[in-house]
Amino acid sequence: GICGKPKIEVSDKGVKKLFAAEDISAMVLTKMKEVASAYLTADVKSAVITVPAYFDDLQRQATKDAAALMFCAILAANMSGKGNKMVKSLVLLDVIPLSLGFETHGQIMQVVIPKNTPIPVTKEVRTHTDRDSDQSVILTKVFQGERSRSRDNILVGVFRLSNLPLAPRGVINFNVRFEIDADGILKVSAEETSTGQKGIITITKDKRCLSQEETDRMLQDAKRYKDDDQVYIKKIKAYNALEDYVYVMKTKVNDDNLRQRLSQEDMRKMNDLDHEARDWLKTNKLAEIQVIENKENELRCAYNSIIGQLM
């Protein structure tokens, strides 16, 4: 082309025509705009092209080269002032191809940064100890993927938050922070809110880099098992609700004020209920939702029959 600029030869109805790269981009974007406007029944005034940030080495290089060429074409068009309006509104962004999060109680992955989020990005969530009382160490597992259950995703890192103050279950709060810089390096930290105790891990791109085929498979699995995942979440919520109620019962059994007000026979019943409930939880982790809910209702009735006489 003129001044060494490359041209693209296109054959249209037997007639050969030459186009600059920005002309082709403008044609494609114009058509995309028409399709999007028709689908949304609204005017589309700008377009954003998102480029997955993590591929294997060859794919990453191809993505960088393609992005560089596109960027140069866009920059040249905008600097010359002759670019198509659609080209001028084009924005290129790196995005994460799979969601990132950490494991919570019940082996559920809590998503912190959803897939297709542009980088750099920083997000933070607050959580608390929800398993046992007097936890001095918390293990944080970082996952990437789209499934509800953490073990169905990919573990990309583990770190410890140590020297926590001893406290009852659910009392200790901490903030979990995910940061991804422009180079795709992920830093995950957890900080206990009262003492400032902090744990941190840095995860480079190669530690969680998947091929396009692997990424596509994980996305397809998430769609295929969506219903199963929803059932699993409901089951975990029911199990956690029962576990929470059993914990409340346990604290009541150890309450000196309550012990003084109940007869020895009622205290024996309370202790028996507590032991039986905890044993049931250990042996019925795979129970169906209805079975779990029935067990909670049964315990509530038995508990209220004892405590109710004090009201």
Coordinates of C-alpha atoms in Angstrom, one line a residue:
G1 CA 0.0 0.0 0.0
I2 CA 0.9 3.7 0.0
C3 CA 3.8 4.6 2.4
G4 CA 4.4 1.0 3.1
K5 CA 1.0 0.5 4.8
P6 CA -0.3 -3.1 4.3
K7 CA -3.5 -3.6 2.3
I8 CA -6.0 -6.4 2.4
E9 CA -7.2 -7.8 -0.9
V10 CA -10.9 -8.7 -1.0
S11 CA -12.8 -10.3 -3.9
D12 CA -16.4 -9.1 -4.1
K13 CA -18.5 -10.5 -6.9
G14 CA -15.5 -11.1 -9.1
V15 CA -14.1 -7.6 -8.4
K16 CA -10.9 -7.3 -6.4
K17 CA -10.6 -4.4 -4.0
L18 CA -7.9 -3.3 -1.6
F19 CA -8.7 -2.2 2.0
A20 CA -6.7 -0.9 4.9
A21 CA -6.8 -2.8 8.2
E22 CA -8.9 0.0 9.8
D23 CA -11.4 -0.2 7.0
I24 CA -12.0 -3.9 7.5
S25 CA -12.3 -3.3 11.3
A26 CA -14.8 -0.5 10.6
M27 CA -16.9 -2.8 8.3
V28 CA -16.9 -5.6 10.9
L29 CA -17.7 -3.3 13.8
T30 CA -20.5 -1.6 11.8
K31 CA -22.1 -5.0 11.1
M32 CA -21.7 -6.0 14.8
K33 CA -23.3 -2.7 15.8
E34 CA -26.3 -3.4 13.5
V35 CA -26.7 -6.9 14.9
A36 CA -26.3 -5.8 18.5
S37 CA -28.7 -2.8 18.1
A38 CA -31.3 -5.1 16.5
Y39 CA -31.0 -7.6 19.3
L40 CA -31.1 -5.0 22.1
T41 CA -33.6 -2.8 20.4
A42 CA -31.4 0.2 21.3
D43 CA -28.6 2.1 19.8
V44 CA -25.1 0.8 20.4
K45 CA -22.7 3.7 20.6
S46 CA -19.4 2.0 21.5
A47 CA -17.8 -1.5 21.4
V48 CA -15.4 -3.2 23.8
I49 CA -13.2 -6.1 22.7
T50 CA -12.1 -8.3 25.6
V51 CA -9.0 -10.5 25.3
P52 CA -8.6 -13.4 27.7
A53 CA -5.5 -12.8 29.7
Y54 CA -4.4 -16.4 30.4
F55 CA -3.6 -18.9 27.7
D56 CA -0.7 -21.2 27.0
D57 CA 2.6 -19.8 25.7
L58 CA 1.7 -19.9 22.0
Q59 CA -1.8 -18.6 22.6
R60 CA -0.5 -15.8 24.8
Q61 CA 2.0 -14.7 22.1
A62 CA -0.6 -14.8 19.4
T63 CA -3.0 -12.8 21.6
K64 CA -0.2 -10.2 22.3
D65 CA 0.7 -10.0 18.6
A66 CA -2.9 -9.6 17.5
A67 CA -3.7 -7.1 20.2
A68 CA -0.5 -5.1 19.3
L69 CA -1.5 -5.0 15.6
M70 CA -5.1 -4.0 16.5
F71 CA -3.9 -1.4 18.9
C72 CA -1.5 0.1 16.3
A73 CA -4.3 0.2 13.8
I74 CA -6.6 1.9 16.2
L75 CA -4.0 4.3 17.4
A76 CA -3.0 5.2 13.9
A77 CA -6.6 5.8 12.9
N78 CA -7.3 8.0 15.9
M79 CA -4.1 10.0 15.6
S80 CA -4.7 10.7 11.9
G81 CA -8.2 11.8 12.6
K82 CA -9.4 9.8 9.6
G83 CA -10.5 6.7 11.4
N84 CA -14.1 5.5 11.3
K85 CA -16.2 6.5 14.3
M86 CA -16.6 2.9 15.3
V87 CA -12.8 2.4 15.3
K88 CA -12.4 5.5 17.5
S89 CA -14.8 4.0 20.1
L90 CA -13.0 0.7 20.2
V91 CA -11.4 -0.3 23.5
L92 CA -9.1 -3.3 24.0
L93 CA -9.1 -5.0 27.5
D94 CA -7.5 -8.0 29.1
V95 CA -10.0 -10.1 31.0
I96 CA -9.7 -13.1 33.3
P97 CA -11.2 -16.2 31.5
L98 CA -12.3 -18.0 34.7
S99 CA -13.7 -16.8 38.0
L100 CA -11.3 -16.5 41.0
G101 CA -12.3 -17.1 44.6
F102 CA -11.6 -19.1 47.8
E103 CA -13.1 -22.1 49.6
T104 CA -15.7 -21.5 52.3
H105 CA -17.5 -23.8 54.8
G106 CA -19.0 -26.9 53.0
Q107 CA -16.4 -26.8 50.2
I108 CA -18.2 -24.0 48.4
M109 CA -16.2 -21.6 46.2
Q110 CA -17.0 -18.0 47.0
V111 CA -16.3 -16.0 43.9
V112 CA -14.4 -12.8 44.5
I113 CA -13.5 -11.8 40.9
P114 CA -16.0 -13.1 38.3
K115 CA -14.9 -14.3 34.8
N116 CA -14.5 -11.7 32.1
T117 CA -13.5 -9.0 34.6
P118 CA -11.0 -6.6 33.0
I119 CA -7.6 -6.3 34.6
P120 CA -6.0 -4.7 36.6
V121 CA -8.6 -5.2 39.3
T122 CA -8.9 -5.3 43.1
K123 CA -11.8 -6.7 45.1
E124 CA -12.3 -7.5 48.7
V125 CA -14.9 -9.5 50.8
R126 CA -15.4 -9.9 54.5
T127 CA -15.9 -13.3 56.0
H128 CA -15.6 -15.0 59.4
T129 CA -14.6 -18.3 61.1
D130 CA -17.5 -20.6 60.7
R131 CA -16.3 -24.1 61.6
D132 CA -14.9 -24.5 65.1
S133 CA -14.4 -22.4 68.2
D134 CA -10.9 -21.3 69.2
Q135 CA -9.3 -21.4 65.8
S136 CA -5.8 -20.0 65.9
V137 CA -5.0 -20.9 62.3
I138 CA -7.1 -20.6 59.1
L139 CA -6.1 -22.2 55.9
T140 CA -7.2 -20.2 52.8
K141 CA -7.5 -22.2 49.5
V142 CA -7.6 -20.1 46.3
F143 CA -9.5 -21.6 43.3
Q144 CA -10.3 -20.7 39.7
G145 CA -13.3 -22.0 37.8
E146 CA -17.1 -21.8 37.5
R147 CA -18.4 -24.7 39.6
S148 CA -20.1 -24.2 42.9
R149 CA -18.1 -26.9 44.7
S150 CA -14.5 -26.0 45.1
R151 CA -13.1 -29.4 44.4
D152 CA -14.6 -29.2 40.9
N153 CA -12.5 -26.2 40.2
I154 CA -8.7 -25.7 40.0
L155 CA -6.7 -25.1 43.1
V156 CA -4.1 -22.4 42.3
G157 CA -2.7 -21.6 45.8
V158 CA -2.9 -22.1 49.6
F159 CA -1.8 -19.9 52.4
R160 CA -2.2 -19.7 56.2
L161 CA -3.5 -16.9 58.5
S162 CA -1.9 -17.7 61.8
N163 CA -1.8 -16.4 65.5
L164 CA -5.5 -15.6 65.5
P165 CA -7.1 -14.7 68.9
L166 CA -9.0 -17.6 70.4
A167 CA -12.8 -16.9 70.2
P168 CA -16.1 -18.7 69.7
R169 CA -17.2 -19.8 66.3
G170 CA -18.2 -17.0 64.0
V171 CA -16.7 -14.2 66.1
I172 CA -13.4 -13.7 64.3
N173 CA -13.8 -11.6 61.1
F174 CA -11.3 -11.2 58.4
N175 CA -11.0 -9.5 55.0
V176 CA -10.0 -11.4 51.9
R177 CA -8.5 -9.3 49.2
F178 CA -7.8 -10.3 45.5
E179 CA -5.5 -8.1 43.4
I180 CA -4.6 -8.7 39.8
D181 CA -2.1 -6.2 38.2
A182 CA -1.7 -5.3 34.5
D183 CA 0.7 -8.2 34.0
G184 CA -1.8 -10.7 35.3
I185 CA 0.0 -11.4 38.6
L186 CA -2.5 -12.3 41.4
K187 CA -2.0 -11.4 45.0
V188 CA -4.4 -12.8 47.6
S189 CA -4.4 -11.7 51.2
A190 CA -6.4 -12.3 54.3
E191 CA -6.3 -9.9 57.3
E192 CA -8.0 -10.5 60.7
T193 CA -9.8 -7.3 61.5
S194 CA -9.1 -6.9 65.3
T195 CA -5.4 -7.7 65.4
G196 CA -4.2 -7.0 61.8
Q197 CA -2.7 -10.5 61.5
K198 CA -2.2 -11.1 57.8
G199 CA -1.4 -13.9 55.4
I200 CA -0.6 -13.4 51.7
I201 CA 0.2 -15.4 48.6
T202 CA 1.4 -14.3 45.1
I203 CA 0.3 -16.4 42.2
T204 CA 1.9 -15.8 38.8
K205 CA 0.0 -16.4 35.5
D206 CA 1.8 -19.6 34.7
K207 CA 0.5 -21.2 37.9
R208 CA -3.1 -20.9 36.7
C209 CA -2.5 -20.8 33.0
L210 CA -4.9 -23.1 31.0
S211 CA -5.1 -23.9 27.4
Q212 CA -8.1 -22.6 25.4
E213 CA -9.4 -26.2 25.3
E214 CA -9.2 -26.6 29.1
T215 CA -10.9 -23.3 29.7
D216 CA -13.7 -24.2 27.3
R217 CA -14.1 -27.6 29.0
M218 CA -14.5 -25.9 32.4
L219 CA -17.1 -23.5 31.0
Q220 CA -19.0 -26.3 29.4
D221 CA -19.0 -28.4 32.6
A222 CA -20.4 -25.4 34.5
K223 CA -23.3 -25.2 32.1
R224 CA -23.8 -29.0 32.0
Y225 CA -23.8 -29.4 35.8
K226 CA -25.6 -26.1 36.7
D227 CA -28.6 -27.9 38.1
D228 CA -26.5 -30.3 40.1
D229 CA -24.5 -27.5 41.6
Q230 CA -27.6 -25.6 42.6
V231 CA -28.9 -28.7 44.4
Y232 CA -25.5 -29.1 46.1
I233 CA -25.6 -25.5 47.3
K234 CA -29.1 -25.9 48.8
K235 CA -28.0 -29.1 50.5
I236 CA -24.9 -27.4 52.0
K237 CA -27.1 -24.5 53.2
A238 CA -29.5 -26.9 54.9
Y239 CA -26.6 -28.8 56.5
N240 CA -25.0 -25.5 57.7
A241 CA -28.3 -24.3 59.2
L242 CA -28.6 -27.6 61.1
E243 CA -24.9 -27.4 62.2
D244 CA -25.5 -23.8 63.4
Y245 CA -28.5 -24.8 65.4
V246 CA -26.6 -27.7 67.0
Y247 CA -23.9 -25.2 67.9
V248 CA -26.5 -23.0 69.6
M249 CA -27.7 -26.0 71.5
K250 CA -24.2 -26.8 72.6
T251 CA -23.7 -23.3 74.0
K252 CA -27.0 -23.6 75.9
V253 CA -25.9 -26.9 77.4
N254 CA -22.8 -25.2 78.7
D255 CA -24.7 -22.2 80.1
D256 CA -24.3 -22.1 83.9
N257 CA -27.5 -20.0 84.3
L258 CA -29.5 -22.5 82.3
R259 CA -28.1 -25.4 84.3
Q260 CA -29.2 -23.8 87.5
R261 CA -32.8 -23.5 86.3
L262 CA -33.2 -27.0 84.8
S263 CA -33.7 -30.2 86.6
Q264 CA -31.0 -32.9 86.5
E265 CA -33.3 -35.0 84.3
D266 CA -33.8 -32.1 81.8
M267 CA -30.1 -31.4 81.7
R268 CA -29.4 -35.1 81.0
K269 CA -31.9 -34.8 78.1
M270 CA -30.2 -31.7 76.8
N271 CA -26.8 -33.4 76.9
D272 CA -28.2 -36.5 75.1
L273 CA -29.7 -34.3 72.4
D274 CA -26.4 -32.5 71.9
H275 CA -24.3 -35.7 71.6
E276 CA -26.9 -37.3 69.4
A277 CA -27.1 -34.3 67.1
R278 CA -23.3 -34.0 66.7
D279 CA -23.0 -37.7 66.0
W280 CA -25.8 -37.4 63.4
L281 CA -23.9 -34.6 61.6
K282 CA -20.7 -36.6 61.4
T283 CA -22.5 -39.6 59.7
N284 CA -25.0 -37.8 57.5
K285 CA -23.0 -35.3 55.5
L286 CA -24.4 -36.7 52.3
A287 CA -28.0 -36.8 53.5
E288 CA -30.7 -35.3 51.2
I289 CA -32.1 -31.8 51.8
Q290 CA -35.5 -33.1 53.1
V291 CA -33.8 -35.5 55.6
I292 CA -31.6 -32.7 56.9
E293 CA -34.5 -30.3 57.3
N294 CA -36.6 -33.0 59.0
K295 CA -33.7 -33.6 61.5
E296 CA -33.5 -29.9 62.3
N297 CA -37.3 -29.7 62.9
E298 CA -37.1 -32.8 65.1
L299 CA -34.3 -31.3 67.2
R300 CA -36.1 -27.9 67.5
C301 CA -39.2 -29.7 68.9
A302 CA -37.2 -31.7 71.4
Y303 CA -35.2 -28.7 72.5
N304 CA -38.3 -26.4 72.8
S305 CA -40.1 -29.0 74.9
I306 CA -37.4 -28.7 77.5
I307 CA -36.6 -25.0 77.3
G308 CA -40.2 -23.9 76.8
Q309 CA -41.1 -24.6 80.4
L310 CA -38.7 -21.8 81.5
M311 CA -40.4 -19.2 79.4

